[in-house]
Structure formats: C-alpha cells, structure tokens
Coordinates of C-alpha atoms and ligand atoms in Angstrom, one line a residue:
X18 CA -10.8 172.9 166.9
X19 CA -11.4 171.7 170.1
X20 CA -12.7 173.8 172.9
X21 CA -10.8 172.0 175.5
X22 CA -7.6 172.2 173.4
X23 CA -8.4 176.1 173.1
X24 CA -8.0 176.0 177.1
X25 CA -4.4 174.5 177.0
X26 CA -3.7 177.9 175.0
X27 CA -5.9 180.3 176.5
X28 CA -6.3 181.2 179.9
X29 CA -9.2 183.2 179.1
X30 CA -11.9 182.8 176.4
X31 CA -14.3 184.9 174.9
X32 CA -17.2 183.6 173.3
X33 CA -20.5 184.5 171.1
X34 CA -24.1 182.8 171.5
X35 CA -26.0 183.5 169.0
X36 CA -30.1 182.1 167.6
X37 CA -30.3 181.0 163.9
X38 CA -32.2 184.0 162.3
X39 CA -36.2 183.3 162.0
X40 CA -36.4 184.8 158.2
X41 CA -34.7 186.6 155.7
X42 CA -34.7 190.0 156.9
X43 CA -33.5 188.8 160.4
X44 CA -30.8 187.3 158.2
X45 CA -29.6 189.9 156.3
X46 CA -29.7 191.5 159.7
X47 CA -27.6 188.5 161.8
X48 CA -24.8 189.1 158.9
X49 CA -24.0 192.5 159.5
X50 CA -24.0 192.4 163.0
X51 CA -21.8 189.0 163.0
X52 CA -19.7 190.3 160.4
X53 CA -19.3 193.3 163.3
X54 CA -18.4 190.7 165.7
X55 CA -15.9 188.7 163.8
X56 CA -13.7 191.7 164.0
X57 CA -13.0 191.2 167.6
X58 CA -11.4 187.6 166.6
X59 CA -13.5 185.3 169.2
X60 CA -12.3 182.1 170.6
X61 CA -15.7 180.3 170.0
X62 CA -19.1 180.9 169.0
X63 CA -22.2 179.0 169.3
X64 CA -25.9 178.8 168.2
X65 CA -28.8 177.9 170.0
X66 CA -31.4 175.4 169.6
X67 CA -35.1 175.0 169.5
X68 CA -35.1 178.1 171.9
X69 CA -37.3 180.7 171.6
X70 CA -39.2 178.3 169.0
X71 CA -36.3 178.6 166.8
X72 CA -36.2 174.7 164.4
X73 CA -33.7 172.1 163.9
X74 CA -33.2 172.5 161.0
X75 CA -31.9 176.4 161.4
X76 CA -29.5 175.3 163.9
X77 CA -27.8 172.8 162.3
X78 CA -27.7 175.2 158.7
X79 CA -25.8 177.8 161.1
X80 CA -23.5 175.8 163.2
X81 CA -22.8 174.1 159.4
X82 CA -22.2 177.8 158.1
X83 CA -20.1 179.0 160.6
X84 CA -18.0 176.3 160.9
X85 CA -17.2 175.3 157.8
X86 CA -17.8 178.2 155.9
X87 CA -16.7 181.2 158.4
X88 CA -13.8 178.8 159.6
X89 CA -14.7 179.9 163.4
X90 CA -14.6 177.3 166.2
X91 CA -18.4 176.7 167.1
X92 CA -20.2 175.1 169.4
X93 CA -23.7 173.5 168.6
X94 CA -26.2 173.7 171.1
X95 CA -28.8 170.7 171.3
X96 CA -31.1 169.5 173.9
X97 CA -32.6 166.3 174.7
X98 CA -36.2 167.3 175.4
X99 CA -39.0 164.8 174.2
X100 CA -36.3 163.0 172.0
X101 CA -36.0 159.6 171.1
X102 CA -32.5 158.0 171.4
X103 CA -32.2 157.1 168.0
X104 CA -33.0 160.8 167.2
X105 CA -30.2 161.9 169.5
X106 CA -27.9 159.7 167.7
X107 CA -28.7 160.5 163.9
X108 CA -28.5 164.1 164.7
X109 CA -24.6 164.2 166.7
X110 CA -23.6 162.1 164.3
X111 CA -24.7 164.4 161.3
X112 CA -23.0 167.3 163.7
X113 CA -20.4 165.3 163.8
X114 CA -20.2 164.3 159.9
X115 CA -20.2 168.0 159.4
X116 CA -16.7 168.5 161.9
X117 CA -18.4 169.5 164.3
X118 CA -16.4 168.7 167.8
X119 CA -18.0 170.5 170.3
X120 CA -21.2 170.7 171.8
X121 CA -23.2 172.4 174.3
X122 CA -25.5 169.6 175.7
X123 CA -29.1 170.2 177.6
X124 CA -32.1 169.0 179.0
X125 CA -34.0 171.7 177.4
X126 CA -37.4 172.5 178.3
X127 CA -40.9 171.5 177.4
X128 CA -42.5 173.4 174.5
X129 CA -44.6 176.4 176.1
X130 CA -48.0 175.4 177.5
X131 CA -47.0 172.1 178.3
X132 CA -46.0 170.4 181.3
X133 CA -45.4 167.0 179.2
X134 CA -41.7 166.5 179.5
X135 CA -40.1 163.2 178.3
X136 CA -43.0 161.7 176.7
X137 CA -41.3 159.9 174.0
X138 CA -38.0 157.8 175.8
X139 CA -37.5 158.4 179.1
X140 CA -34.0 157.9 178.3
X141 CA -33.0 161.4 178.6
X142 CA -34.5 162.5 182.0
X143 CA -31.4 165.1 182.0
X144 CA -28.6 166.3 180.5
X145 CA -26.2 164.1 181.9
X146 CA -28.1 161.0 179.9
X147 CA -27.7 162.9 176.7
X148 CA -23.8 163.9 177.7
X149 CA -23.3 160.2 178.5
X150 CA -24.9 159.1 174.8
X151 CA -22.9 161.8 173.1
X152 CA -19.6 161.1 174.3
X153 CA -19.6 157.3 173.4
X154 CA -20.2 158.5 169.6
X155 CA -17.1 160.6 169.4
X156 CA -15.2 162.4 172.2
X157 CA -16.4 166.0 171.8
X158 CA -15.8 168.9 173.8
X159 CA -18.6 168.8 175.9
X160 CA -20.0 172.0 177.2
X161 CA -23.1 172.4 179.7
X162 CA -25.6 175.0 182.1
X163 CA -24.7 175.9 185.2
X164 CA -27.2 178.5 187.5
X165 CA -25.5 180.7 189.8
X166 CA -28.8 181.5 191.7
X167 CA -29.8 177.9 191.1
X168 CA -32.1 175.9 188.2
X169 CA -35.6 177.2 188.9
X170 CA -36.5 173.4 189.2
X171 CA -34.0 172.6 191.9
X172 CA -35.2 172.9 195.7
X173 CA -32.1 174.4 196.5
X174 CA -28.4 175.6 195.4
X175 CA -26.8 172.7 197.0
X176 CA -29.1 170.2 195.3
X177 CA -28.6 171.4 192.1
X178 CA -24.8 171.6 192.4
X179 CA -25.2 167.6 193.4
X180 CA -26.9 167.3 190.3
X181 CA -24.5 169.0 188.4
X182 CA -21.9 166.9 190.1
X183 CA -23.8 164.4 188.0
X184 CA -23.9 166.1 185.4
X185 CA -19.5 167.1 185.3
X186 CA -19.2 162.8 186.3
X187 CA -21.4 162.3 182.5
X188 CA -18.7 163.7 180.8
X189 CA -19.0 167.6 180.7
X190 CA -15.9 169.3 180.1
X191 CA -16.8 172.9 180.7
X192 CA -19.5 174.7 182.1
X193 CA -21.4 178.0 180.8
X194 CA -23.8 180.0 183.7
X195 CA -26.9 181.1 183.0
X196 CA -27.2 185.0 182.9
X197 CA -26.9 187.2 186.1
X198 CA -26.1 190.6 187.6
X199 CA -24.3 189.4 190.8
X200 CA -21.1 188.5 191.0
X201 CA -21.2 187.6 194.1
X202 CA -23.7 184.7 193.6
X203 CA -21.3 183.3 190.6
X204 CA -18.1 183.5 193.1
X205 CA -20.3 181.6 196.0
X206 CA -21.0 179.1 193.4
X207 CA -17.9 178.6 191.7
X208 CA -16.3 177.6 195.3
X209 CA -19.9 175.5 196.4
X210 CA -18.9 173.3 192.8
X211 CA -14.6 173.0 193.9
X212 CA -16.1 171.7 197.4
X213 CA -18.0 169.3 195.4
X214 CA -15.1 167.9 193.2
X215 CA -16.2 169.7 189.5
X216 CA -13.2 171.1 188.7
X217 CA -13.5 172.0 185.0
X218 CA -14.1 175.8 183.3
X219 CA -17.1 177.7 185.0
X220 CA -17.7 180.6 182.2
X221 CA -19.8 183.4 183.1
X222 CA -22.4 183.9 180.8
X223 CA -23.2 187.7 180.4
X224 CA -25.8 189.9 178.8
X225 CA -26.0 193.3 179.1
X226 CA -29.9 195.0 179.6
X227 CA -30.3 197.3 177.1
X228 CA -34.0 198.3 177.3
X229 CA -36.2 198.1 180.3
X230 CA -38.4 195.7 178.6
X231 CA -35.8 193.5 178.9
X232 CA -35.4 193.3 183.0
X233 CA -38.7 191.5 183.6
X234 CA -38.1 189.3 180.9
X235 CA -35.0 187.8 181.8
X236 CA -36.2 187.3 185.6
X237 CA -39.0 185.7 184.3
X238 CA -36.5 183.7 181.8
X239 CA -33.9 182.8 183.8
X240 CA -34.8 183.7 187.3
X241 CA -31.8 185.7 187.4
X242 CA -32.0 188.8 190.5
X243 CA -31.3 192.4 189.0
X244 CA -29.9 194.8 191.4
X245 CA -32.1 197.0 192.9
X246 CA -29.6 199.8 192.5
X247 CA -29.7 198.5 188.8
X248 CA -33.6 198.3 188.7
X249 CA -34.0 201.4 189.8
X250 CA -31.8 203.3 187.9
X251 CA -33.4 201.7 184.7
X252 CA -37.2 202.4 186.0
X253 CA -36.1 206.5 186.7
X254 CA -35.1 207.0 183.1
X255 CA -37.9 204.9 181.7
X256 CA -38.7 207.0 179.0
X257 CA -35.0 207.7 177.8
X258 CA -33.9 204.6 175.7
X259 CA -30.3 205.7 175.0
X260 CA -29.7 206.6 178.7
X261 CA -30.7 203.0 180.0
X262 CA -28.7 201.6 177.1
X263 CA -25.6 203.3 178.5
X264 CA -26.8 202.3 182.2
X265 CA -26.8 199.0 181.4
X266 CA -23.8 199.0 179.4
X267 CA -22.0 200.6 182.0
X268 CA -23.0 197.8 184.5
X269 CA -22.3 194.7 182.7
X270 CA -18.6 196.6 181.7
X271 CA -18.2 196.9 185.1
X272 CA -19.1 193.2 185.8
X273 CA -17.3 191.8 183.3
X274 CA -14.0 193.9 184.4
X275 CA -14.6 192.3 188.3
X276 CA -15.5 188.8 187.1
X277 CA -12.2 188.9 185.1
X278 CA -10.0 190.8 187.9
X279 CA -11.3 188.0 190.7
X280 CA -10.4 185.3 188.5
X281 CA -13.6 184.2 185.8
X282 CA -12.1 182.1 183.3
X283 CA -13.5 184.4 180.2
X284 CA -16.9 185.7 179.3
X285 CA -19.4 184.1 177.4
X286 CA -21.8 186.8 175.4
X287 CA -25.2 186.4 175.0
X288 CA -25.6 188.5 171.8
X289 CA -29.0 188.4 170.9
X290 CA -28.0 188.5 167.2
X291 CA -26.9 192.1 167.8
X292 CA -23.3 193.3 167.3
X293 CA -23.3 196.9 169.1
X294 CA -23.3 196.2 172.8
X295 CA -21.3 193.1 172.9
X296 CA -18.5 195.0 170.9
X297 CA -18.7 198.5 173.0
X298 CA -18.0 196.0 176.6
X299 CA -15.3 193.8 174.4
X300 CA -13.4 197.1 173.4
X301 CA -13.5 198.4 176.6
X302 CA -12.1 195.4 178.6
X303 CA -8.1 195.9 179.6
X304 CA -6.6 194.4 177.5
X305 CA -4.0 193.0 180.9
X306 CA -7.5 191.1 181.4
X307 CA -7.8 189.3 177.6
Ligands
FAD17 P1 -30.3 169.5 183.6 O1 -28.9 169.6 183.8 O2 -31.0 168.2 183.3 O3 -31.0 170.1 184.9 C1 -32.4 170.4 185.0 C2 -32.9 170.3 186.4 O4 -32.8 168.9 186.8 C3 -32.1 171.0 187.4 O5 -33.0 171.5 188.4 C4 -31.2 170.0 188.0 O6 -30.8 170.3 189.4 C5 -32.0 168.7 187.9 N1 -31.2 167.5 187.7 C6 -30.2 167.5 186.8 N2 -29.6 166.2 186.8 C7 -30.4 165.5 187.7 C8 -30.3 164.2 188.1 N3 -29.5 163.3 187.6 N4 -31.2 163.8 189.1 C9 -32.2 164.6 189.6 N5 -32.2 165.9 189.2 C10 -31.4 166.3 188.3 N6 -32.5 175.8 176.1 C11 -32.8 175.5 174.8 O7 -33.9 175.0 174.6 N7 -31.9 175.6 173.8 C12 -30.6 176.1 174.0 O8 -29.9 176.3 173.0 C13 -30.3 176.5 175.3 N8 -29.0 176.9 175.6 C14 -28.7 177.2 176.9 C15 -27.4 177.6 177.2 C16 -27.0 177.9 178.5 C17 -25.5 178.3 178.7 C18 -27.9 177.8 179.5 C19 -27.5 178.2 180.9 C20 -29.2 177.4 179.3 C21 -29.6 177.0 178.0 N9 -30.9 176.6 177.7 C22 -31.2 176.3 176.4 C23 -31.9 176.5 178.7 C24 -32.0 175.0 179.3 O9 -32.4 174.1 178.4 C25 -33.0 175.0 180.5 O10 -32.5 175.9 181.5 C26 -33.5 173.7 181.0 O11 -34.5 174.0 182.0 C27 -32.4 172.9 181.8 O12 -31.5 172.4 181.0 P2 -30.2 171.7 181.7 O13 -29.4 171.2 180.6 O14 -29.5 172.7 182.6 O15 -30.9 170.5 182.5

C-alpha cells in the first residue's frame, strides 16, 4: 500500500525506522524486538540505508522481508550519494520489481573521512535530482528529510526551507524531520514551510535518549539541541542507567503527547532495532490522540 493512500484514511500515522541487522546475533536480536513492535499494528515501517555503514545489499533483503513476507507497508530508504544514474535506476526498479511503492529518498552523505561527495555523476547533487529520477520510473510515494533546527550544511533555516521548497517541487509527497527535543523549533518550522508553499505531511521524527552516551552522540549526529533542563537531569544521575532511561522516557512521552495535542500529523520512531522504549511511549499515548 501506498503511503499517500494511508493519508486519505488516517489522520495520524505511526511509523517504525529500523537498520538491517549487521550479523546473526543482531538478527536474532532485530526479530524479537520487531516481533515486539508488530503488536502495536504500525501504519508503516522503514529501513535505512548505507547508514551507519550498514550495505545494500542488507537493505534491500529487509525492505524485501518485510514487505513481502511480514505483509507490512514499508518504506525503503536509499540515497543518492556517489551514485551513478544508471545505478539509481537498476536499483528502484529492482525495489520496485519487488512491490515496493514507497520510498524515502536522500542525498546521503559522504562515507566517513571523506569530503569527496559526487565524484562519480554529478547528476545527483541532491535529493531532489534523485526524487525527480525516481518518480519518472513509477509513481511512488515519495518520502524525504526535513531539519527542524536546519541541515547542518545550510547557512541558515530559511535557506534550507528554499531548498526544501525544491526539494517538495521534485516530487516529495511527505516529509519525515530529523530527530529533536524542541517542539517549539518543529512548530516554527512547520509554519516557515506553509509560508513557503510545501504543503504536504511534516512527520516528526522522535527518539527517545535512553543512556547518556547517547546525548552527545546525536548532537554530534544530527545537530539536534537537548534541553538543558533535559541535559542536566541526565548528567545528575549519570551513574543510574535505569533512572535516565525513565528520564528520557518520560520526556519524549511528554513530547510526543504535545506534538500530537498541537496538531503533528503522527510520529515517526526511530527504534534503533529495539522494541522496549518505542512500545512503553506507544502504550502510553491517549488513545483520543491515535
Ligand atoms: P538534501 O535534501 O540534498 O539537502 C542537503 C543539503 O543541501 C541541505 O543543506 C540543503 O539545504 C541543501 N540543498 C538541498 N537541495 C538544494 C539545491 N537544489 N540547491 C542548493 N542546496 C540544496 N542517511 C543515510 O545515509 N541513510 C538513510 O537511510 C538515512 N535516512 C534518513 C532519514 C531521515 C528521516 C533523515 C532526516 C535523514 C536520513 N539520513 C540518512 C541522513 C541524510 O542522508 C543526511 O542528513 C544528508 O546530509 C542530507 O540528506 P538530504 O536528503 O536531506 O539532502
């Protein structure tokens, strides 16, 4: 099924992101805590690609898997860094030989340590080239990034929502944020991408810190500002895992709850493969706000 046609049904979705497992353990380990997740009956799920190192070849075995085996509606990630464009088209149209029908399109970024980006075609500069490409080989349902708190890359918020204008004019049907803390920031943006005539979905992508490891890591990630109230309440209980577990837990629940009260079209999870978080701020959402 389409994800646009899912829209027509549903005001709200709720959705899974998931990486293809890196060996069998972490497999064994991705089917328990999916099988956990399936129980909450999303509206889509989707799998990553190339990030984090993970291959190809992983991606397209999972998105294969779940769709066709599972029976869920997923959504295949694929980027466009250093590809060729008769790469890009052999691999949507093996996606798309396989029934798959939507796709979360990206730029991507170079691998780490290099600052070579497009060294093989500069057809794909960005993501709106490879949306373009894609959309005249079958009429997916085209999903792409959006930053609340701006692409690290982009001088400022209101040059990268022109770009994204862009970006929505290629073809995108609906856009998924990068993760962030402030609801403010995704409001503010949300109304800086109406003004600009993008009109389509803007999910919220959410993640939940669960560790204080994680904290730096995603700023340095993503960019994304954590609350100082939020920082600090995570640095004071440093050496209590299962208190900063519920800390963060309690945040993103609370997030999630105002997102959906002021109007957020859904959530979009970022799992990280694990089941227990993601299922503790589903079950705990009113269900007036499913
Ligand atoms: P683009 O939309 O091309 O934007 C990149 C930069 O270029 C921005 O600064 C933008 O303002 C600028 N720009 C865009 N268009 C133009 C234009 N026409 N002219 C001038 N400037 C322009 N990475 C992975 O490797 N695999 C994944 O599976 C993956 N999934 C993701 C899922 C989500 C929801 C998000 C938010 C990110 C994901 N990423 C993934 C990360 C993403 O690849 C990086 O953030 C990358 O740096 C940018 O990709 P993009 O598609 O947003 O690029």
């Amino acid at each position: 099924m389409k994800i646009t046609d899912l829209f027509t049904r549903k005001k709200r979705t709720f959705s899974f992101e998931f990486f293809p497992p890196r060996d069998e353990i972490s497999a064994v380990d991705f089917g328990i805590n999916v099988g956990q997740l399936m129980k909450l009956d999303p509206s889509f799920v989707s799998v990553t690609y190339g990030a984090g190192g993970s291959t190809q070849e992983r991606t397209f075995a999972l998105v294969n898997y779940l769709h066709n085996k599972i029976g869920l509606t997923t959504m295949a990630h694929y980027t466009c860094v250093n590809a060729t464009h008769d790469k890009v088209t052999a691999d949507i149209n093996q996606l798309r030989n396989n029934g798959i029908e939507n796709l979360m399109l990206l730029r991507g970024d170079p691998p780490v340590g290099s600052n070579v980006f497009f060294n093989r075609d500069t057809s794909f500069q960005h993501a709106s080239d490879l949306i373009s490409v894609a959309k005249t080989i079958y009429p997916f349902s085209v999903g792409a990034a959006a930053y609340v708190e701006k692409h690290p890359e982009a001088s400022s918020l209101k040059e990268d929502i022109q770009n994204l204008y862009i970006k929505y004019k290629a073809g995108t049907d609906f856009l998924v944020t990068q993760l962030f803390f402030n609801n403010e920031a995704y409001f503010n943006y949300v109304t800086m991408a109406r003004e600009a005539g993008i009109t389509c979905r803007i999910i919220p992508g959410i993640i939940p810190i669960t560790s204080s490891k994680q904290i730096q890591k995603f700023m340095e990630m993503t960019g994304a500002q954590v609350p100082e109230t939020l920082a600090d309440k995570i640095k004071a209980n440093a050496n209590k895992p299962d208190k900063i577990y519920q800390i963060g837990l309690d945040f993103a629940i609370e997030q999630c709850i105002q997102l959906l009260e002021w109007g957020a079209p859904g959530i979009h999870f970022y799992t990280l493969n694990k089941s227990r978080a993601t299922i503790e701020i589903y079950e705990t959402l009113p269900k007036r706000l499913m």
